[in-house]
Coordinates of C-alpha atoms and ligand atoms in Angstrom, one line a residue:
M158 CA 131.5 107.0 121.2
D159 CA 134.5 106.3 119.0
F160 CA 136.4 109.4 117.9
A161 CA 138.9 107.6 115.7
F162 CA 138.8 108.0 111.9
D163 CA 138.3 104.8 110.0
A164 CA 141.1 103.0 108.1
R165 CA 140.1 104.4 104.7
T166 CA 140.0 108.0 106.1
E167 CA 143.4 107.5 107.8
E168 CA 145.0 106.1 104.6
L169 CA 143.6 109.1 102.5
R170 CA 144.7 111.6 105.2
E171 CA 148.2 110.3 105.0
R172 CA 148.3 110.3 101.2
L173 CA 146.7 113.8 101.0
S174 CA 149.1 115.2 103.6
A175 CA 152.0 113.8 101.6
F176 CA 150.6 115.4 98.4
M177 CA 150.3 118.7 100.2
E178 CA 153.9 118.6 101.3
E179 CA 155.4 117.4 98.1
Y180 CA 153.3 119.3 95.6
V181 CA 150.9 121.9 97.0
Y182 CA 152.9 124.0 99.4
P183 CA 155.9 124.2 97.0
A184 CA 153.4 125.3 94.2
E185 CA 152.2 128.3 96.2
P186 CA 155.1 130.6 95.3
V187 CA 155.4 129.0 91.8
A188 CA 151.7 129.9 91.1
A189 CA 152.3 133.5 92.1
E190 CA 155.4 133.8 89.9
Q191 CA 153.7 132.2 86.9
R192 CA 150.6 134.4 87.3
A193 CA 152.8 137.5 87.2
R194 CA 154.0 136.5 83.8
L195 CA 150.6 135.6 82.2
A196 CA 149.1 137.7 79.5
S197 CA 146.0 138.1 81.7
P198 CA 145.9 137.6 85.5
W199 CA 142.8 135.5 85.0
D200 CA 144.5 132.9 82.9
T201 CA 145.4 129.7 84.6
P202 CA 149.1 129.2 85.7
A203 CA 150.6 126.0 84.2
V204 CA 151.3 124.6 87.7
F205 CA 147.5 124.3 88.3
G206 CA 147.3 121.7 85.5
E207 CA 150.3 119.9 86.9
L208 CA 148.7 119.7 90.3
K209 CA 145.4 118.5 89.0
A210 CA 147.1 115.8 86.9
E211 CA 149.1 114.6 89.9
A212 CA 146.1 114.6 92.2
R213 CA 144.1 112.6 89.7
R214 CA 146.9 110.1 89.1
Q215 CA 147.0 109.5 92.9
G216 CA 143.3 109.1 93.2
L217 CA 142.9 112.2 95.2
W218 CA 140.0 113.4 93.0
N219 CA 136.4 114.4 93.5
L220 CA 136.7 113.4 97.2
F221 CA 133.8 115.6 98.1
F222 CA 131.1 113.7 96.2
P223 CA 129.1 111.5 98.7
G224 CA 128.2 108.1 97.3
G225 CA 130.2 106.2 94.7
E226 CA 128.4 107.1 91.5
Y227 CA 130.3 110.3 90.6
G228 CA 133.1 110.7 93.2
A229 CA 135.5 108.8 95.4
G230 CA 132.6 107.2 97.3
L231 CA 133.3 108.8 100.7
T232 CA 130.8 109.8 103.3
N233 CA 130.7 113.4 104.6
L234 CA 132.3 112.1 107.8
Q235 CA 135.2 110.6 105.8
Y236 CA 135.6 113.7 103.6
A237 CA 135.6 116.2 106.6
P238 CA 139.2 115.6 107.7
L239 CA 140.4 115.6 104.1
A240 CA 138.7 118.9 103.3
E241 CA 140.4 120.2 106.5
I242 CA 143.8 119.3 105.1
T243 CA 143.1 121.0 101.7
G244 CA 142.0 124.1 103.7
R245 CA 145.6 124.6 104.7
S246 CA 146.2 125.9 101.2
P247 CA 142.7 127.0 100.3
H248 CA 143.5 128.6 97.0
L249 CA 145.4 125.6 95.5
A250 CA 144.5 122.3 97.2
P251 CA 140.7 122.3 96.7
M252 CA 141.2 123.2 93.0
A253 CA 144.0 120.6 92.6
T254 CA 141.7 117.8 93.9
N255 CA 138.6 119.1 91.9
C256 CA 137.0 119.9 95.3
A257 CA 136.7 123.6 94.9
A258 CA 133.7 125.8 95.4
P259 CA 131.5 126.8 93.5
D260 CA 132.1 123.8 91.2
T261 CA 131.4 121.2 94.0
G262 CA 128.0 122.7 94.8
N263 CA 127.2 123.0 91.1
M264 CA 128.2 119.4 90.4
E265 CA 126.0 118.2 93.3
L266 CA 123.1 120.3 92.0
L267 CA 123.5 118.9 88.4
A268 CA 123.8 115.3 89.7
Q269 CA 120.6 115.8 91.7
F270 CA 118.4 117.9 89.4
A271 CA 119.8 118.1 85.8
S272 CA 118.4 116.1 82.8
E273 CA 120.6 113.4 81.2
E274 CA 121.6 115.8 78.4
Q275 CA 122.5 118.5 80.8
K276 CA 124.6 116.1 82.8
K277 CA 126.4 115.0 79.7
Q278 CA 127.1 118.5 78.5
W279 CA 128.1 120.1 81.9
L280 CA 128.5 117.6 84.7
E281 CA 130.9 115.2 82.9
P282 CA 133.5 117.9 82.0
L283 CA 133.2 119.3 85.5
L284 CA 133.8 115.9 87.1
A285 CA 136.8 115.5 84.8
G286 CA 138.1 119.0 85.8
E287 CA 138.1 120.1 82.2
I288 CA 136.0 123.2 82.8
R289 CA 134.9 125.4 85.7
S290 CA 131.4 126.8 86.5
A291 CA 129.7 129.6 88.5
F292 CA 126.6 130.0 90.5
A293 CA 124.8 133.3 89.9
M294 CA 122.2 134.3 92.5
T295 CA 123.3 137.5 94.3
E296 CA 122.3 140.9 92.8
P297 CA 123.7 144.3 93.6
E298 CA 120.3 146.0 93.6
V299 CA 118.5 143.8 96.1
A300 CA 119.1 142.2 99.5
S301 CA 120.0 138.8 98.1
S302 CA 120.3 137.0 101.4
D303 CA 116.5 136.8 100.9
A304 CA 116.3 134.8 97.6
T305 CA 112.7 135.9 97.1
N306 CA 114.1 139.4 96.3
V307 CA 116.0 138.2 93.2
E308 CA 114.9 140.4 90.2
T309 CA 116.6 138.7 87.3
R310 CA 114.0 137.6 84.7
I311 CA 113.9 134.2 82.9
E312 CA 111.2 134.7 80.3
R313 CA 109.9 132.1 77.9
S314 CA 110.2 133.3 74.2
A315 CA 107.1 133.8 72.1
Q316 CA 107.8 130.6 70.2
G317 CA 108.4 128.7 73.5
D318 CA 111.7 127.1 72.4
E319 CA 114.0 129.5 74.3
Y320 CA 114.3 131.4 77.6
V321 CA 115.5 135.0 77.7
V322 CA 117.6 135.9 80.7
T323 CA 117.9 139.5 81.8
G324 CA 119.5 140.8 85.0
R325 CA 122.7 141.9 86.8
K326 CA 124.6 139.7 89.3
W327 CA 127.7 140.3 91.3
Y328 CA 130.2 138.4 93.5
I329 CA 129.9 135.5 91.1
S330 CA 132.8 133.4 92.2
G331 CA 135.0 131.8 89.6
A332 CA 133.5 133.8 86.7
M333 CA 136.6 135.8 85.8
N334 CA 138.4 132.6 84.9
P335 CA 138.0 131.9 81.2
D336 CA 137.8 128.2 82.0
C337 CA 134.4 129.0 83.6
K338 CA 132.2 127.9 80.8
V339 CA 128.7 127.9 82.3
F340 CA 126.6 129.9 84.8
I341 CA 123.8 128.4 86.8
V342 CA 121.6 131.4 87.0
M343 CA 118.8 132.0 89.5
G344 CA 116.0 134.2 88.3
K345 CA 112.2 134.6 88.2
T346 CA 110.0 132.8 85.7
D347 CA 106.8 133.8 87.5
P348 CA 107.5 137.1 89.4
D349 CA 103.8 137.7 90.2
G350 CA 103.1 134.1 91.4
A351 CA 101.1 133.7 94.6
D352 CA 103.8 131.7 96.4
P353 CA 107.0 133.7 96.7
R354 CA 109.0 130.5 96.9
R355 CA 107.8 129.2 93.6
Q356 CA 108.5 132.3 91.5
Q357 CA 112.2 131.3 90.9
S358 CA 113.8 128.9 88.5
M359 CA 117.4 128.0 87.6
I360 CA 118.8 127.9 84.2
L361 CA 122.1 127.0 82.5
V362 CA 123.6 129.8 80.6
P363 CA 126.8 129.1 78.6
R364 CA 129.5 131.8 79.0
D365 CA 129.7 132.3 75.2
T366 CA 125.9 133.1 74.9
P367 CA 125.4 136.5 73.2
G368 CA 124.1 139.0 75.8
V369 CA 126.4 137.6 78.6
E370 CA 129.0 140.1 79.8
V371 CA 131.5 139.3 82.5
R372 CA 131.9 143.0 83.3
R373 CA 134.4 143.4 86.1
A374 CA 136.2 141.7 89.0
M375 CA 134.8 142.6 92.4
R376 CA 137.5 142.8 95.2
V377 CA 137.6 141.2 98.6
Y378 CA 139.4 143.6 101.0
G379 CA 141.5 144.6 98.0
Y380 CA 142.3 141.0 96.9
E381 CA 141.1 139.8 93.5
D382 CA 141.3 136.1 94.4
H383 CA 142.8 135.2 91.0
D384 CA 143.5 131.5 92.0
H385 CA 139.8 131.2 92.8
G386 CA 138.7 132.7 89.5
G387 CA 137.7 136.0 91.1
H388 CA 134.3 137.2 91.9
A389 CA 132.7 138.9 88.9
E390 CA 129.9 141.3 88.1
V391 CA 128.0 139.6 85.3
V392 CA 125.3 141.2 83.2
F393 CA 122.7 139.1 81.3
D394 CA 121.2 141.3 78.7
G395 CA 118.5 139.4 76.9
A396 CA 120.7 136.2 76.8
R397 CA 118.8 133.6 74.9
V398 CA 119.3 129.9 75.7
P399 CA 117.3 126.8 74.6
A400 CA 114.3 125.9 76.8
A401 CA 116.0 122.6 77.5
N402 CA 118.6 124.6 79.6
L403 CA 116.1 125.0 82.4
I404 CA 117.0 122.9 85.4
A405 CA 114.1 120.7 86.6
E406 CA 110.8 122.6 86.2
E407 CA 109.7 126.2 86.4
G408 CA 109.3 127.3 90.0
S409 CA 111.8 124.9 91.5
G410 CA 114.7 127.4 91.8
F411 CA 114.2 128.2 95.5
A412 CA 114.1 124.6 96.6
I413 CA 117.2 123.8 94.5
A414 CA 119.1 126.7 96.0
Q415 CA 118.3 125.4 99.5
A416 CA 119.4 121.9 98.6
R417 CA 122.7 123.2 97.1
L418 CA 123.8 125.2 100.0
G419 CA 123.9 122.5 102.8
P420 CA 127.0 120.5 101.6
G421 CA 128.7 123.7 100.4
R422 CA 128.4 125.2 103.9
I423 CA 130.0 122.3 105.7
H424 CA 132.8 122.1 103.1
H425 CA 133.6 125.8 103.8
C426 CA 133.7 125.0 107.6
M427 CA 135.9 122.0 107.1
R428 CA 138.4 124.1 105.1
L429 CA 138.2 126.9 107.6
I430 CA 139.5 124.5 110.3
G431 CA 142.5 123.7 108.1
M432 CA 143.1 127.4 107.8
A433 CA 143.0 127.8 111.6
E434 CA 145.5 124.9 111.9
R435 CA 147.8 126.6 109.5
A436 CA 147.5 129.8 111.5
I437 CA 148.4 127.9 114.8
E438 CA 151.4 126.4 113.1
L439 CA 152.6 129.8 111.9
M440 CA 152.0 131.3 115.3
C441 CA 154.0 128.7 117.1
R442 CA 156.9 128.9 114.6
R443 CA 157.0 132.7 114.8
A444 CA 156.7 132.8 118.6
I445 CA 159.7 130.4 119.0
G446 CA 161.9 132.1 116.5
R447 CA 161.7 135.8 117.6
T448 CA 162.8 137.8 120.6
A449 CA 161.5 141.1 121.9
F450 CA 162.6 143.0 125.1
G451 CA 165.0 140.1 125.9
K452 CA 162.4 137.4 125.8
E453 CA 161.2 134.9 123.2
L454 CA 157.7 135.9 122.0
A455 CA 156.6 132.4 123.0
A456 CA 157.5 133.3 126.7
Q457 CA 154.9 136.1 126.7
G458 CA 151.7 135.1 128.5
V459 CA 149.5 136.9 125.9
V460 CA 151.1 134.9 123.1
Q461 CA 150.5 131.6 125.1
N462 CA 146.9 132.7 125.6
W463 CA 146.4 133.2 121.8
I464 CA 147.9 129.8 121.0
A465 CA 146.0 128.0 123.8
D466 CA 142.7 129.7 122.9
A467 CA 143.2 128.9 119.3
R468 CA 143.8 125.2 120.1
V469 CA 140.7 125.0 122.3
T470 CA 138.5 126.7 119.7
V471 CA 139.7 124.4 116.9
E472 CA 139.0 121.3 118.9
Q473 CA 135.5 122.5 119.7
L474 CA 134.8 123.5 116.1
R475 CA 136.1 120.2 114.7
L476 CA 133.9 118.1 116.9
L477 CA 130.8 120.1 115.9
V478 CA 131.7 119.9 112.2
L479 CA 132.3 116.1 112.5
K480 CA 129.0 115.6 114.3
T481 CA 127.3 117.6 111.5
A482 CA 128.9 115.5 108.8
W483 CA 127.8 112.3 110.6
L484 CA 124.3 113.6 110.9
M485 CA 124.2 114.4 107.1
D486 CA 125.3 110.9 106.5
T487 CA 122.8 109.3 108.8
V488 CA 119.7 111.5 108.8
G489 CA 120.2 113.5 105.6
N490 CA 121.0 117.2 105.0
R491 CA 117.5 118.2 106.1
G492 CA 117.8 116.4 109.4
A493 CA 121.2 118.1 110.0
H494 CA 119.8 121.6 109.3
T495 CA 120.3 123.0 112.8
E496 CA 123.8 121.7 113.0
I497 CA 124.7 123.0 109.5
Q498 CA 123.5 126.4 110.6
A499 CA 125.4 126.1 113.9
I500 CA 128.7 125.4 112.2
K501 CA 128.1 128.1 109.6
I502 CA 127.6 130.6 112.4
A503 CA 130.4 129.4 114.7
T504 CA 133.3 128.5 112.4
P505 CA 134.0 131.6 110.2
R506 CA 133.9 134.1 113.1
A507 CA 136.0 131.9 115.4
V508 CA 138.6 131.3 112.7
V509 CA 138.6 135.1 111.8
R510 CA 139.6 135.6 115.5
I511 CA 142.4 133.1 115.4
L512 CA 143.7 134.5 112.1
D513 CA 143.6 138.0 113.6
D514 CA 145.7 136.9 116.6
A515 CA 148.1 135.2 114.2
V516 CA 148.4 138.4 112.2
Q517 CA 149.1 140.4 115.4
L518 CA 151.8 138.0 116.5
H519 CA 153.5 138.4 113.1
G520 CA 153.6 142.2 113.4
A521 CA 153.9 143.9 110.0
G522 CA 154.7 140.6 108.4
G523 CA 151.2 139.5 109.3
V524 CA 149.5 142.0 107.0
S525 CA 152.2 141.5 104.3
Q526 CA 152.3 139.3 101.1
D527 CA 155.2 137.3 102.6
F528 CA 152.9 135.3 104.8
P529 CA 149.5 133.8 103.9
L530 CA 147.7 135.2 107.0
A531 CA 146.3 138.4 105.6
E532 CA 144.8 136.7 102.6
L533 CA 143.5 133.8 104.8
W534 CA 141.9 136.4 107.1
A535 CA 140.1 138.1 104.2
A536 CA 138.9 134.7 102.9
A537 CA 137.6 133.6 106.3
R538 CA 135.9 137.0 106.9
T539 CA 133.9 136.8 103.7
L540 CA 132.5 133.4 104.8
R541 CA 130.5 135.3 107.4
L542 CA 128.6 136.7 104.4
A543 CA 128.9 134.1 101.6
D544 CA 126.3 131.2 101.6
G545 CA 124.1 133.3 103.9
P546 CA 125.1 136.0 106.4
D547 CA 125.5 134.9 110.1
E548 CA 122.4 136.9 111.0
V549 CA 120.2 135.0 108.6
H550 CA 121.3 131.6 110.0
Q551 CA 121.0 132.9 113.6
R552 CA 117.4 134.1 112.9
S553 CA 116.4 130.7 111.4
L554 CA 118.1 128.7 114.1
A555 CA 116.5 130.8 116.9
H556 CA 113.1 130.3 115.3
R557 CA 113.5 126.5 115.4
E558 CA 114.7 126.7 119.0
L559 CA 111.8 128.9 120.1
K560 CA 109.3 126.7 118.3
R561 CA 109.9 123.9 120.8
Y562 CA 108.5 126.1 123.6
R563 CA 105.5 127.6 121.8
Ligands
FAD1054 C1 133.7 136.5 98.5 C2 132.3 136.3 98.2 C3 131.9 135.3 97.3 C4 130.6 135.2 96.9 N1 130.2 134.2 95.9 C5 129.0 134.2 95.5 C6 128.6 133.4 94.4 O1 129.4 132.6 93.8 N2 127.3 133.4 93.9 C7 126.4 134.2 94.5 O2 125.3 134.2 94.0 N3 126.7 135.0 95.5 C8 128.0 135.0 96.0 N4 128.3 135.9 97.1 C9 127.3 136.7 97.6 C10 126.8 136.3 99.0 O3 126.1 135.0 98.9 C11 125.8 137.4 99.5 O4 126.7 138.5 99.8 C12 125.0 137.1 100.7 O5 124.0 136.1 100.4 C13 124.3 138.3 101.3 O6 123.6 139.0 100.3 P1 123.8 140.6 100.1 O7 125.2 140.8 99.9 O8 122.8 141.0 99.1 O9 123.5 141.2 101.6 P2 122.0 141.6 102.1 O10 121.0 140.6 101.8 O11 121.8 143.0 101.6 O12 122.3 141.6 103.7 C14 123.1 142.6 104.3 C15 123.2 142.3 105.8 O13 121.9 142.5 106.3 C16 121.8 141.7 107.5 N5 120.6 140.8 107.3 C17 120.0 140.4 106.2 N6 119.0 139.6 106.5 C18 118.9 139.6 107.8 C19 118.0 138.9 108.7 N7 117.0 138.1 108.3 N8 118.2 139.1 110.1 C20 119.2 139.9 110.5 N9 120.0 140.6 109.7 C21 119.9 140.4 108.4 C22 123.0 140.9 107.6 O14 123.9 141.4 108.5 C23 123.6 140.9 106.2 O15 125.0 140.7 106.2 C24 129.6 136.0 97.5 C25 130.0 137.0 98.4 C26 131.3 137.1 98.8 C27 131.7 138.2 99.8

């Protein structure tokens, strides 16, 4: 077994790391300063555009897209260590390189299932980083980890040339950003259909459609995640769109949602490992630079345990993520199902633990705005919910494991 990255990956890792040092980390305080002076906190700071232009100029663009048709032509295995690097600055680097959720999942969905006209209208500007997009599935009124519960209605108009979308969604990532121009909405076209997995469809709803209201920003442990475009409550009140906006055919929404989430989940895990690496770096720097009760913090056994345990955990997680990426490349997303679920269960909770230790080591500074740890902790913690709660993945993984013995 060869654990080395190939030459292309190594070359991109070097270039991406240099881009992070030269442009991304210095832009973190600049973005915060610029945002404080914007007319609306949801507008985009100028430095975002500069980062995107530079990343594109350097060919660090659309790295996530497997195959060469739309993206950089990398495999999942090649992309994994690059996503890890962008995870060190999860609010800026993925956006700068056009590799940010939810656009990545939406682009993959459109590439796989959209018509040629839909691709032209929405996929092309997304690939060029000219617009952003959102994916609207979760609803406040129903347990949305079970997609068969979704209550939003997508009804064909009497004339048959339009669909009318009615429902309420929340935690729709990216939707507060005015650059988010389109929603991929999951709803039911056949709520009484015999097969509960064929009742749903997906439809493209432009933001400026009458009847669409981006109502409010939902918070994440008090953070509004401005850089990410927030997480909005969105109401669709009889929003009418052309029938041609339906993605694939009626009844395919459930299957499309399943297909969309595989790559998205591994991307989150790759970036989480980068977040953990940043936490380890911050822990080490802090432990060496500070003294309590006559000793460097680094000399305390408990601090050494935190650092050692974090290193061991990260090495384990990385191997599992790389194996999963390799399986996705070799046997496909479906064949890698168990491993995708395993990393989605293992990574967020382990990284939350590492970030929690890093917060502890930083004392009050750890929960402050002067270090990225508190915000990283909140982001990592939400990934135990987003893209499917831990328990749903555990249930499904256990079912498959048990099946082997029945
Ligand atoms: C920061 C953030 C961003 C998000 N972004 C988006 C987005 O862009 N688009 C979008 O559509 N959604 C988004 N979500 C929503 C997310 O996908 C849902 O929260 C998630 O699917 C769970 O649905 P729910 O909140 O309705 O929880 P519920 O379905 O009500 O589940 C609540 C809890 O019940 C337990 N549970 C549920 N099912 C089982 C089971 N089978 N076995 C055991 N326990 C179970 C779990 O502990 C679960 O956490 C986001 C969420 C967050 C926090």
